[in-house]
Amino acid sequence: METMNVALPEPMKQYVQDRVSEGGYSSVSEYIRELIRNDQRRNVESRVDALLLSGLDSGEPVTITPEYWEEKKRRLVERLGKGGRDR
Protein backbone atom coordinates (compact mmCIF):
# COMPACT_ATOMS: atom_id res chain seq x y z
CA MET A 1 0.00 0.00 0.00
CA GLU A 2 1.26 3.46 -0.88
CA THR A 3 1.48 6.40 1.52
CA MET A 4 0.05 9.84 0.74
CA ASN A 5 0.45 12.93 2.89
CA VAL A 6 -2.50 15.30 2.97
CA ALA A 7 -2.54 18.83 4.42
CA LEU A 8 -5.77 19.79 6.19
CA PRO A 9 -6.84 22.97 7.96
CA GLU A 10 -7.05 22.49 11.72
CA PRO A 11 -10.88 22.30 11.87
CA MET A 12 -10.93 19.51 9.26
CA LYS A 13 -8.11 17.65 10.98
CA GLN A 14 -10.02 17.84 14.26
CA TYR A 15 -13.20 16.63 12.56
CA VAL A 16 -11.40 13.59 11.13
CA GLN A 17 -9.84 12.79 14.49
CA ASP A 18 -13.24 13.13 16.17
CA ARG A 19 -14.82 10.73 13.66
CA VAL A 20 -12.10 8.16 14.34
CA SER A 21 -12.32 8.55 18.11
CA GLU A 22 -16.12 8.17 18.01
CA GLY A 23 -15.41 4.53 17.28
CA GLY A 24 -16.54 4.08 13.71
CA TYR A 25 -13.01 3.71 12.36
CA SER A 26 -9.82 2.19 13.68
CA SER A 27 -7.56 4.83 12.10
CA VAL A 28 -7.52 8.03 10.08
CA SER A 29 -6.41 5.98 7.08
CA GLU A 30 -9.44 3.72 7.37
CA TYR A 31 -11.73 6.76 7.53
CA ILE A 32 -10.13 8.33 4.43
CA ARG A 33 -10.30 5.03 2.52
CA GLU A 34 -14.01 4.78 3.33
CA LEU A 35 -14.59 8.34 2.08
CA ILE A 36 -12.80 7.50 -1.16
CA ARG A 37 -14.75 4.23 -1.62
CA ASN A 38 -18.02 6.13 -1.12
CA ASP A 39 -16.94 8.74 -3.66
CA GLN A 40 -15.99 6.02 -6.15
CA ARG A 41 -19.39 4.37 -5.65
CA ARG A 42 -21.23 7.68 -6.22
CA ASN A 43 -19.16 8.29 -9.34
CA VAL A 44 -20.05 4.87 -10.77
CA GLU A 45 -23.72 5.39 -9.92
CA SER A 46 -23.68 8.77 -11.70
CA ARG A 47 -22.12 7.21 -14.80
CA VAL A 48 -24.66 4.37 -14.80
CA ASP A 49 -27.50 6.89 -14.43
CA ALA A 50 -26.13 8.89 -17.37
CA LEU A 51 -25.89 5.73 -19.50
CA LEU A 52 -29.43 4.71 -18.57
CA LEU A 53 -30.78 8.14 -19.49
CA SER A 54 -28.85 8.03 -22.74
CA GLY A 55 -30.37 4.63 -23.49
CA LEU A 56 -33.86 5.90 -22.77
CA ASP A 57 -33.29 8.83 -25.13
CA SER A 58 -31.69 6.70 -27.87
CA GLY A 59 -34.80 5.88 -29.85
CA GLU A 60 -37.56 3.36 -30.10
CA PRO A 61 -37.45 0.52 -27.57
CA VAL A 62 -36.49 -2.98 -28.65
CA THR A 63 -38.34 -6.01 -27.33
CA ILE A 64 -35.78 -8.48 -26.01
CA THR A 65 -36.82 -12.05 -26.72
CA PRO A 66 -34.92 -15.35 -26.84
CA GLU A 67 -34.91 -14.98 -30.63
CA TYR A 68 -33.36 -11.52 -30.33
CA TRP A 69 -30.49 -12.95 -28.24
CA GLU A 70 -30.01 -15.87 -30.63
CA GLU A 71 -29.69 -13.44 -33.54
CA LYS A 72 -27.21 -11.30 -31.57
CA LYS A 73 -25.13 -14.41 -30.75
CA ARG A 74 -25.25 -15.59 -34.37
CA ARG A 75 -24.02 -12.22 -35.62
CA LEU A 76 -21.27 -12.12 -33.01
CA VAL A 77 -20.05 -15.61 -33.93
CA GLU A 78 -20.14 -14.63 -37.59
CA ARG A 79 -18.19 -11.44 -36.91
CA LEU A 80 -15.61 -13.26 -34.78
CA GLY A 81 -15.25 -15.87 -37.50
CA LYS A 82 -14.25 -13.09 -39.88
CA GLY A 83 -11.67 -11.76 -37.45
CA GLY A 84 -14.00 -9.07 -36.16
CA ARG A 85 -13.67 -6.97 -39.33
CA ASP A 86 -17.37 -6.61 -40.14
CA ARG A 87 -19.79 -4.80 -37.90
PDB file of N, CA and C in Angstrom:
ATOM      1  N   MET A   1       0.849  -1.168   0.000  1.00  0.00           N
ATOM      2  CA  MET A   1       0.000   0.000   0.000  1.00  0.00           C
ATOM      3  C   MET A   1       0.897   1.235   0.000  1.00  0.00           C
ATOM      4  N   GLU A   2       0.511   2.217  -0.775  1.00  0.00           N
ATOM      5  CA  GLU A   2       1.263   3.462  -0.876  1.00  0.00           C
ATOM      6  C   GLU A   2       0.855   4.425   0.237  1.00  0.00           C
ATOM      7  N   THR A   3       1.748   5.366   0.525  1.00  0.00           N
ATOM      8  CA  THR A   3       1.481   6.398   1.518  1.00  0.00           C
ATOM      9  C   THR A   3       1.279   7.726   0.816  1.00  0.00           C
ATOM     10  N   MET A   4       0.319   8.509   1.300  1.00  0.00           N
ATOM     11  CA  MET A   4       0.048   9.835   0.740  1.00  0.00           C
ATOM     12  C   MET A   4      -0.121  10.805   1.903  1.00  0.00           C
ATOM     13  N   ASN A   5       0.596  11.903   1.859  1.00  0.00           N
ATOM     14  CA  ASN A   5       0.451  12.932   2.886  1.00  0.00           C
ATOM     15  C   ASN A   5      -0.564  13.960   2.413  1.00  0.00           C
ATOM     16  N   VAL A   6      -1.449  14.350   3.310  1.00  0.00           N
ATOM     17  CA  VAL A   6      -2.502  15.305   2.972  1.00  0.00           C
ATOM     18  C   VAL A   6      -2.482  16.428   4.000  1.00  0.00           C
ATOM     19  N   ALA A   7      -2.487  17.668   3.523  1.00  0.00           N
ATOM     20  CA  ALA A   7      -2.538  18.826   4.416  1.00  0.00           C
ATOM     21  C   ALA A   7      -3.997  19.233   4.610  1.00  0.00           C
ATOM     22  N   LEU A   8      -4.398  19.389   5.872  1.00  0.00           N
ATOM     23  CA  LEU A   8      -5.767  19.794   6.195  1.00  0.00           C
ATOM     24  C   LEU A   8      -5.738  21.004   7.119  1.00  0.00           C
ATOM     25  N   PRO A   9      -6.710  21.896   6.970  1.00  0.00           N
ATOM     26  CA  PRO A   9      -6.842  22.969   7.959  1.00  0.00           C
ATOM     27  C   PRO A   9      -7.190  22.347   9.317  1.00  0.00           C
ATOM     28  N   GLU A  10      -6.853  23.023  10.375  1.00  0.00           N
ATOM     29  CA  GLU A  10      -7.047  22.489  11.724  1.00  0.00           C
ATOM     30  C   GLU A  10      -8.483  22.025  11.988  1.00  0.00           C
ATOM     31  N   PRO A  11      -9.516  22.786  11.591  1.00  0.00           N
ATOM     32  CA  PRO A  11     -10.884  22.299  11.866  1.00  0.00           C
ATOM     33  C   PRO A  11     -11.193  20.967  11.171  1.00  0.00           C
ATOM     34  N   MET A  12     -10.698  20.784   9.959  1.00  0.00           N
ATOM     35  CA  MET A  12     -10.926  19.514   9.257  1.00  0.00           C
ATOM     36  C   MET A  12     -10.146  18.387   9.922  1.00  0.00           C
ATOM     37  N   LYS A  13      -8.924  18.666  10.300  1.00  0.00           N
ATOM     38  CA  LYS A  13      -8.106  17.654  10.979  1.00  0.00           C
ATOM     39  C   LYS A  13      -8.809  17.206  12.261  1.00  0.00           C
ATOM     40  N   GLN A  14      -9.330  18.164  13.015  1.00  0.00           N
ATOM     41  CA  GLN A  14     -10.021  17.835  14.258  1.00  0.00           C
ATOM     42  C   GLN A  14     -11.280  17.015  13.980  1.00  0.00           C
ATOM     43  N   TYR A  15     -11.989  17.369  12.929  1.00  0.00           N
ATOM     44  CA  TYR A  15     -13.197  16.630  12.558  1.00  0.00           C
ATOM     45  C   TYR A  15     -12.862  15.169  12.259  1.00  0.00           C
ATOM     46  N   VAL A  16     -11.812  14.951  11.476  1.00  0.00           N
ATOM     47  CA  VAL A  16     -11.398  13.588  11.131  1.00  0.00           C
ATOM     48  C   VAL A  16     -11.017  12.827  12.396  1.00  0.00           C
ATOM     49  N   GLN A  17     -10.244  13.456  13.254  1.00  0.00           N
ATOM     50  CA  GLN A  17      -9.840  12.793  14.494  1.00  0.00           C
ATOM     51  C   GLN A  17     -11.054  12.477  15.369  1.00  0.00           C
ATOM     52  N   ASP A  18     -12.017  13.384  15.399  1.00  0.00           N
ATOM     53  CA  ASP A  18     -13.241  13.130  16.171  1.00  0.00           C
ATOM     54  C   ASP A  18     -14.004  11.932  15.610  1.00  0.00           C
ATOM     55  N   ARG A  19     -14.114  11.850  14.295  1.00  0.00           N
ATOM     56  CA  ARG A  19     -14.819  10.730  13.661  1.00  0.00           C
ATOM     57  C   ARG A  19     -14.153   9.407  14.026  1.00  0.00           C
ATOM     58  N   VAL A  20     -12.827   9.393  14.007  1.00  0.00           N
ATOM     59  CA  VAL A  20     -12.103   8.163  14.338  1.00  0.00           C
ATOM     60  C   VAL A  20     -12.304   7.825  15.812  1.00  0.00           C
ATOM     61  N   SER A  21     -12.205   8.821  16.673  1.00  0.00           N
ATOM     62  CA  SER A  21     -12.320   8.548  18.111  1.00  0.00           C
ATOM     63  C   SER A  21     -13.745   8.185  18.529  1.00  0.00           C
ATOM     64  N   GLU A  22     -14.737   8.550  17.715  1.00  0.00           N
ATOM     65  CA  GLU A  22     -16.121   8.166  18.015  1.00  0.00           C
ATOM     66  C   GLU A  22     -16.332   6.665  17.874  1.00  0.00           C
ATOM     67  N   GLY A  23     -15.358   5.980  17.308  1.00  0.00           N
ATOM     68  CA  GLY A  23     -15.412   4.532  17.279  1.00  0.00           C
ATOM     69  C   GLY A  23     -15.805   3.897  15.972  1.00  0.00           C
ATOM     70  N   GLY A  24     -16.135   4.677  14.978  1.00  0.00           N
ATOM     71  CA  GLY A  24     -16.541   4.083  13.714  1.00  0.00           C
ATOM     72  C   GLY A  24     -15.382   3.581  12.872  1.00  0.00           C
ATOM     73  N   TYR A  25     -14.182   4.050  13.172  1.00  0.00           N
ATOM     74  CA  TYR A  25     -13.012   3.711  12.359  1.00  0.00           C
ATOM     75  C   TYR A  25     -11.840   3.433  13.284  1.00  0.00           C
ATOM     76  N   SER A  26     -10.966   2.538  12.848  1.00  0.00           N
ATOM     77  CA  SER A  26      -9.816   2.194  13.685  1.00  0.00           C
ATOM     78  C   SER A  26      -8.642   3.138  13.479  1.00  0.00           C
ATOM     79  N   SER A  27      -8.667   3.906  12.377  1.00  0.00           N
ATOM     80  CA  SER A  27      -7.565   4.835  12.103  1.00  0.00           C
ATOM     81  C   SER A  27      -8.032   5.917  11.135  1.00  0.00           C
ATOM     82  N   VAL A  28      -7.248   6.972  11.048  1.00  0.00           N
ATOM     83  CA  VAL A  28      -7.524   8.035  10.081  1.00  0.00           C
ATOM     84  C   VAL A  28      -7.485   7.458   8.670  1.00  0.00           C
ATOM     85  N   SER A  29      -6.525   6.589   8.407  1.00  0.00           N
ATOM     86  CA  SER A  29      -6.410   5.984   7.076  1.00  0.00           C
ATOM     87  C   SER A  29      -7.673   5.219   6.706  1.00  0.00           C
ATOM     88  N   GLU A  30      -8.218   4.472   7.653  1.00  0.00           N
ATOM     89  CA  GLU A  30      -9.445   3.720   7.373  1.00  0.00           C
ATOM     90  C   GLU A  30     -10.594   4.676   7.042  1.00  0.00           C
ATOM     91  N   TYR A  31     -10.684   5.772   7.777  1.00  0.00           N
ATOM     92  CA  TYR A  31     -11.733   6.763   7.525  1.00  0.00           C
ATOM     93  C   TYR A  31     -11.587   7.360   6.123  1.00  0.00           C
ATOM     94  N   ILE A  32     -10.383   7.743   5.754  1.00  0.00           N
ATOM     95  CA  ILE A  32     -10.132   8.333   4.434  1.00  0.00           C
ATOM     96  C   ILE A  32     -10.430   7.315   3.336  1.00  0.00           C
ATOM     97  N   ARG A  33     -10.006   6.067   3.520  1.00  0.00           N
ATOM     98  CA  ARG A  33     -10.295   5.033   2.516  1.00  0.00           C
ATOM     99  C   ARG A  33     -11.800   4.865   2.320  1.00  0.00           C
ATOM    100  N   GLU A  34     -12.555   4.907   3.417  1.00  0.00           N
ATOM    101  CA  GLU A  34     -14.008   4.782   3.328  1.00  0.00           C
ATOM    102  C   GLU A  34     -14.614   5.967   2.571  1.00  0.00           C
ATOM    103  N   LEU A  35     -14.116   7.165   2.820  1.00  0.00           N
ATOM    104  CA  LEU A  35     -14.592   8.339   2.077  1.00  0.00           C
ATOM    105  C   LEU A  35     -14.333   8.173   0.584  1.00  0.00           C
ATOM    106  N   ILE A  36     -13.153   7.681   0.248  1.00  0.00           N
ATOM    107  CA  ILE A  36     -12.800   7.495  -1.164  1.00  0.00           C
ATOM    108  C   ILE A  36     -13.672   6.410  -1.791  1.00  0.00           C
ATOM    109  N   ARG A  37     -13.877   5.295  -1.091  1.00  0.00           N
ATOM    110  CA  ARG A  37     -14.750   4.235  -1.622  1.00  0.00           C
ATOM    111  C   ARG A  37     -16.162   4.766  -1.870  1.00  0.00           C
ATOM    112  N   ASN A  38     -16.677   5.554  -0.934  1.00  0.00           N
ATOM    113  CA  ASN A  38     -18.017   6.127  -1.115  1.00  0.00           C
ATOM    114  C   ASN A  38     -18.056   7.057  -2.318  1.00  0.00           C
ATOM    115  N   ASP A  39     -17.006   7.843  -2.505  1.00  0.00           N
ATOM    116  CA  ASP A  39     -16.936   8.739  -3.655  1.00  0.00           C
ATOM    117  C   ASP A  39     -16.869   7.938  -4.952  1.00  0.00           C
ATOM    118  N   GLN A  40     -16.078   6.876  -4.960  1.00  0.00           N
ATOM    119  CA  GLN A  40     -15.993   6.019  -6.150  1.00  0.00           C
ATOM    120  C   GLN A  40     -17.361   5.426  -6.474  1.00  0.00           C
ATOM    121  N   ARG A  41     -18.062   4.965  -5.459  1.00  0.00           N
ATOM    122  CA  ARG A  41     -19.388   4.372  -5.651  1.00  0.00           C
ATOM    123  C   ARG A  41     -20.356   5.405  -6.240  1.00  0.00           C
ATOM    124  N   ARG A  42     -20.348   6.621  -5.686  1.00  0.00           N
ATOM    125  CA  ARG A  42     -21.228   7.679  -6.218  1.00  0.00           C
ATOM    126  C   ARG A  42     -20.880   8.006  -7.664  1.00  0.00           C
ATOM    127  N   ASN A  43     -19.592   8.014  -7.977  1.00  0.00           N
ATOM    128  CA  ASN A  43     -19.158   8.295  -9.343  1.00  0.00           C
ATOM    129  C   ASN A  43     -19.673   7.227 -10.304  1.00  0.00           C
ATOM    130  N   VAL A  44     -19.551   5.965  -9.927  1.00  0.00           N
ATOM    131  CA  VAL A  44     -20.046   4.869 -10.769  1.00  0.00           C
ATOM    132  C   VAL A  44     -21.559   4.984 -10.929  1.00  0.00           C
ATOM    133  N   GLU A  45     -22.266   5.258  -9.843  1.00  0.00           N
ATOM    134  CA  GLU A  45     -23.723   5.393  -9.917  1.00  0.00           C
ATOM    135  C   GLU A  45     -24.121   6.534 -10.849  1.00  0.00           C
ATOM    136  N   SER A  46     -23.387   7.636 -10.805  1.00  0.00           N
ATOM    137  CA  SER A  46     -23.678   8.765 -11.701  1.00  0.00           C
ATOM    138  C   SER A  46     -23.467   8.380 -13.152  1.00  0.00           C
ATOM    139  N   ARG A  47     -22.388   7.640 -13.420  1.00  0.00           N
ATOM    140  CA  ARG A  47     -22.116   7.212 -14.797  1.00  0.00           C
ATOM    141  C   ARG A  47     -23.185   6.245 -15.284  1.00  0.00           C
ATOM    142  N   VAL A  48     -23.607   5.319 -14.423  1.00  0.00           N
ATOM    143  CA  VAL A  48     -24.662   4.373 -14.801  1.00  0.00           C
ATOM    144  C   VAL A  48     -25.964   5.130 -15.069  1.00  0.00           C
ATOM    145  N   ASP A  49     -26.295   6.092 -14.204  1.00  0.00           N
ATOM    146  CA  ASP A  49     -27.504   6.895 -14.428  1.00  0.00           C
ATOM    147  C   ASP A  49     -27.444   7.606 -15.771  1.00  0.00           C
ATOM    148  N   ALA A  50     -26.284   8.187 -16.095  1.00  0.00           N
ATOM    149  CA  ALA A  50     -26.134   8.890 -17.373  1.00  0.00           C
ATOM    150  C   ALA A  50     -26.304   7.926 -18.542  1.00  0.00           C
ATOM    151  N   LEU A  51     -25.742   6.724 -18.431  1.00  0.00           N
ATOM    152  CA  LEU A  51     -25.892   5.731 -19.496  1.00  0.00           C
ATOM    153  C   LEU A  51     -27.345   5.284 -19.640  1.00  0.00           C
ATOM    154  N   LEU A  52     -28.018   5.096 -18.518  1.00  0.00           N
ATOM    155  CA  LEU A  52     -29.429   4.708 -18.572  1.00  0.00           C
ATOM    156  C   LEU A  52     -30.272   5.791 -19.233  1.00  0.00           C
ATOM    157  N   LEU A  53     -30.038   7.038 -18.867  1.00  0.00           N
ATOM    158  CA  LEU A  53     -30.783   8.138 -19.490  1.00  0.00           C
ATOM    159  C   LEU A  53     -30.484   8.226 -20.977  1.00  0.00           C
ATOM    160  N   SER A  54     -29.230   8.021 -21.332  1.00  0.00           N
ATOM    161  CA  SER A  54     -28.846   8.030 -22.744  1.00  0.00           C
ATOM    162  C   SER A  54     -29.578   6.917 -23.491  1.00  0.00           C
ATOM    163  N   GLY A  55     -29.659   5.751 -22.877  1.00  0.00           N
ATOM    164  CA  GLY A  55     -30.371   4.634 -23.489  1.00  0.00           C
ATOM    165  C   GLY A  55     -31.847   4.930 -23.668  1.00  0.00           C
ATOM    166  N   LEU A  56     -32.444   5.553 -22.665  1.00  0.00           N
ATOM    167  CA  LEU A  56     -33.863   5.900 -22.766  1.00  0.00           C
ATOM    168  C   LEU A  56     -34.116   6.916 -23.874  1.00  0.00           C
ATOM    169  N   ASP A  57     -33.146   7.792 -24.107  1.00  0.00           N
ATOM    170  CA  ASP A  57     -33.285   8.826 -25.133  1.00  0.00           C
ATOM    171  C   ASP A  57     -32.791   8.380 -26.504  1.00  0.00           C
ATOM    172  N   SER A  58     -32.368   7.134 -26.643  1.00  0.00           N
ATOM    173  CA  SER A  58     -31.691   6.700 -27.873  1.00  0.00           C
ATOM    174  C   SER A  58     -32.628   6.298 -29.006  1.00  0.00           C
ATOM    175  N   GLY A  59     -33.897   6.246 -28.758  1.00  0.00           N
ATOM    176  CA  GLY A  59     -34.803   5.883 -29.848  1.00  0.00           C
ATOM    177  C   GLY A  59     -35.884   4.935 -29.394  1.00  0.00           C
ATOM    178  N   GLU A  60     -36.465   4.289 -30.374  1.00  0.00           N
ATOM    179  CA  GLU A  60     -37.558   3.358 -30.102  1.00  0.00           C
ATOM    180  C   GLU A  60     -37.053   2.162 -29.296  1.00  0.00           C
ATOM    181  N   PRO A  61     -37.867   1.684 -28.358  1.00  0.00           N
ATOM    182  CA  PRO A  61     -37.454   0.521 -27.572  1.00  0.00           C
ATOM    183  C   PRO A  61     -37.423  -0.751 -28.417  1.00  0.00           C
ATOM    184  N   VAL A  62     -36.606  -1.689 -27.981  1.00  0.00           N
ATOM    185  CA  VAL A  62     -36.487  -2.983 -28.646  1.00  0.00           C
ATOM    186  C   VAL A  62     -37.003  -4.036 -27.675  1.00  0.00           C
ATOM    187  N   THR A  63     -37.858  -4.917 -28.156  1.00  0.00           N
ATOM    188  CA  THR A  63     -38.343  -6.011 -27.327  1.00  0.00           C
ATOM    189  C   THR A  63     -37.287  -7.109 -27.327  1.00  0.00           C
ATOM    190  N   ILE A  64     -36.817  -7.455 -26.143  1.00  0.00           N
ATOM    191  CA  ILE A  64     -35.782  -8.476 -26.008  1.00  0.00           C
ATOM    192  C   ILE A  64     -36.467  -9.826 -25.814  1.00  0.00           C
ATOM    193  N   THR A  65     -36.243 -10.704 -26.758  1.00  0.00           N
ATOM    194  CA  THR A  65     -36.820 -12.051 -26.720  1.00  0.00           C
ATOM    195  C   THR A  65     -35.686 -13.056 -26.848  1.00  0.00           C
ATOM    196  N   PRO A  66     -35.956 -14.337 -26.613  1.00  0.00           N
ATOM    197  CA  PRO A  66     -34.918 -15.351 -26.845  1.00  0.00           C
ATOM    198  C   PRO A  66     -34.414 -15.317 -28.290  1.00  0.00           C
ATOM    199  N   GLU A  67     -35.307 -15.050 -29.226  1.00  0.00           N
ATOM    200  CA  GLU A  67     -34.906 -14.983 -30.634  1.00  0.00           C
ATOM    201  C   GLU A  67     -33.956 -13.807 -30.877  1.00  0.00           C
ATOM    202  N   TYR A  68     -34.231 -12.702 -30.216  1.00  0.00           N
ATOM    203  CA  TYR A  68     -33.360 -11.524 -30.327  1.00  0.00           C
ATOM    204  C   TYR A  68     -31.937 -11.891 -29.902  1.00  0.00           C
ATOM    205  N   TRP A  69     -31.813 -12.564 -28.732  1.00  0.00           N
ATOM    206  CA  TRP A  69     -30.486 -12.950 -28.239  1.00  0.00           C
ATOM    207  C   TRP A  69     -29.821 -13.955 -29.170  1.00  0.00           C
ATOM    208  N   GLU A  70     -30.586 -14.890 -29.701  1.00  0.00           N
ATOM    209  CA  GLU A  70     -30.006 -15.867 -30.632  1.00  0.00           C
ATOM    210  C   GLU A  70     -29.441 -15.165 -31.860  1.00  0.00           C
ATOM    211  N   GLU A  71     -30.169 -14.200 -32.383  1.00  0.00           N
ATOM    212  CA  GLU A  71     -29.692 -13.445 -33.543  1.00  0.00           C
ATOM    213  C   GLU A  71     -28.434 -12.650 -33.191  1.00  0.00           C
ATOM    214  N   LYS A  72     -28.407 -12.035 -32.012  1.00  0.00           N
ATOM    215  CA  LYS A  72     -27.211 -11.298 -31.570  1.00  0.00           C
ATOM    216  C   LYS A  72     -26.020 -12.244 -31.472  1.00  0.00           C
ATOM    217  N   LYS A  73     -26.224 -13.424 -30.877  1.00  0.00           N
ATOM    218  CA  LYS A  73     -25.134 -14.407 -30.754  1.00  0.00           C
ATOM    219  C   LYS A  73     -24.661 -14.861 -32.126  1.00  0.00           C
ATOM    220  N   ARG A  74     -25.608 -15.144 -33.028  1.00  0.00           N
ATOM    221  CA  ARG A  74     -25.247 -15.591 -34.368  1.00  0.00           C
ATOM    222  C   ARG A  74     -24.391 -14.546 -35.075  1.00  0.00           C
ATOM    223  N   ARG A  75     -24.786 -13.285 -34.974  1.00  0.00           N
ATOM    224  CA  ARG A  75     -24.025 -12.219 -35.625  1.00  0.00           C
ATOM    225  C   ARG A  75     -22.641 -12.060 -34.999  1.00  0.00           C
ATOM    226  N   LEU A  76     -22.555 -12.214 -33.685  1.00  0.00           N
ATOM    227  CA  LEU A  76     -21.268 -12.115 -33.009  1.00  0.00           C
ATOM    228  C   LEU A  76     -20.344 -13.239 -33.449  1.00  0.00           C
ATOM    229  N   VAL A  77     -20.854 -14.467 -33.484  1.00  0.00           N
ATOM    230  CA  VAL A  77     -20.050 -15.610 -33.929  1.00  0.00           C
ATOM    231  C   VAL A  77     -19.593 -15.392 -35.363  1.00  0.00           C
ATOM    232  N   GLU A  78     -20.486 -14.905 -36.198  1.00  0.00           N
ATOM    233  CA  GLU A  78     -20.140 -14.629 -37.593  1.00  0.00           C
ATOM    234  C   GLU A  78     -19.044 -13.570 -37.676  1.00  0.00           C
ATOM    235  N   ARG A  79     -19.184 -12.520 -36.900  1.00  0.00           N
ATOM    236  CA  ARG A  79     -18.193 -11.444 -36.909  1.00  0.00           C
ATOM    237  C   ARG A  79     -16.844 -11.933 -36.387  1.00  0.00           C
ATOM    238  N   LEU A  80     -16.857 -12.718 -35.323  1.00  0.00           N
ATOM    239  CA  LEU A  80     -15.612 -13.256 -34.775  1.00  0.00           C
ATOM    240  C   LEU A  80     -14.959 -14.221 -35.748  1.00  0.00           C
ATOM    241  N   GLY A  81     -15.773 -14.948 -36.492  1.00  0.00           N
ATOM    242  CA  GLY A  81     -15.248 -15.866 -37.498  1.00  0.00           C
ATOM    243  C   GLY A  81     -14.530 -15.144 -38.622  1.00  0.00           C
ATOM    244  N   LYS A  82     -14.892 -13.901 -38.853  1.00  0.00           N
ATOM    245  CA  LYS A  82     -14.245 -13.090 -39.885  1.00  0.00           C
ATOM    246  C   LYS A  82     -13.138 -12.218 -39.292  1.00  0.00           C
ATOM    247  N   GLY A  83     -12.725 -12.530 -38.090  1.00  0.00           N
ATOM    248  CA  GLY A  83     -11.673 -11.756 -37.452  1.00  0.00           C
ATOM    249  C   GLY A  83     -12.158 -10.430 -36.896  1.00  0.00           C
ATOM    250  N   GLY A  84     -13.455 -10.286 -36.751  1.00  0.00           N
ATOM    251  CA  GLY A  84     -14.003  -9.073 -36.161  1.00  0.00           C
ATOM    252  C   GLY A  84     -13.986  -7.874 -37.082  1.00  0.00           C
ATOM    253  N   ARG A  85     -13.772  -8.101 -38.401  1.00  0.00           N
ATOM    254  CA  ARG A  85     -13.667  -6.968 -39.331  1.00  0.00           C
ATOM    255  C   ARG A  85     -15.007  -6.341 -39.650  1.00  0.00           C
ATOM    256  N   ASP A  86     -16.054  -7.130 -39.754  1.00  0.00           N
ATOM    257  CA  ASP A  86     -17.368  -6.606 -40.142  1.00  0.00           C
ATOM    258  C   ASP A  86     -18.179  -6.253 -38.912  1.00  0.00           C
ATOM    259  N   ARG A  87     -18.932  -5.188 -39.024  1.00  0.00           N
ATOM    260  CA  ARG A  87     -19.785  -4.798 -37.895  1.00  0.00           C
ATOM    261  C   ARG A  87     -21.157  -4.666 -38.355  1.00  0.00           C
TER     262      ARG A  87
END
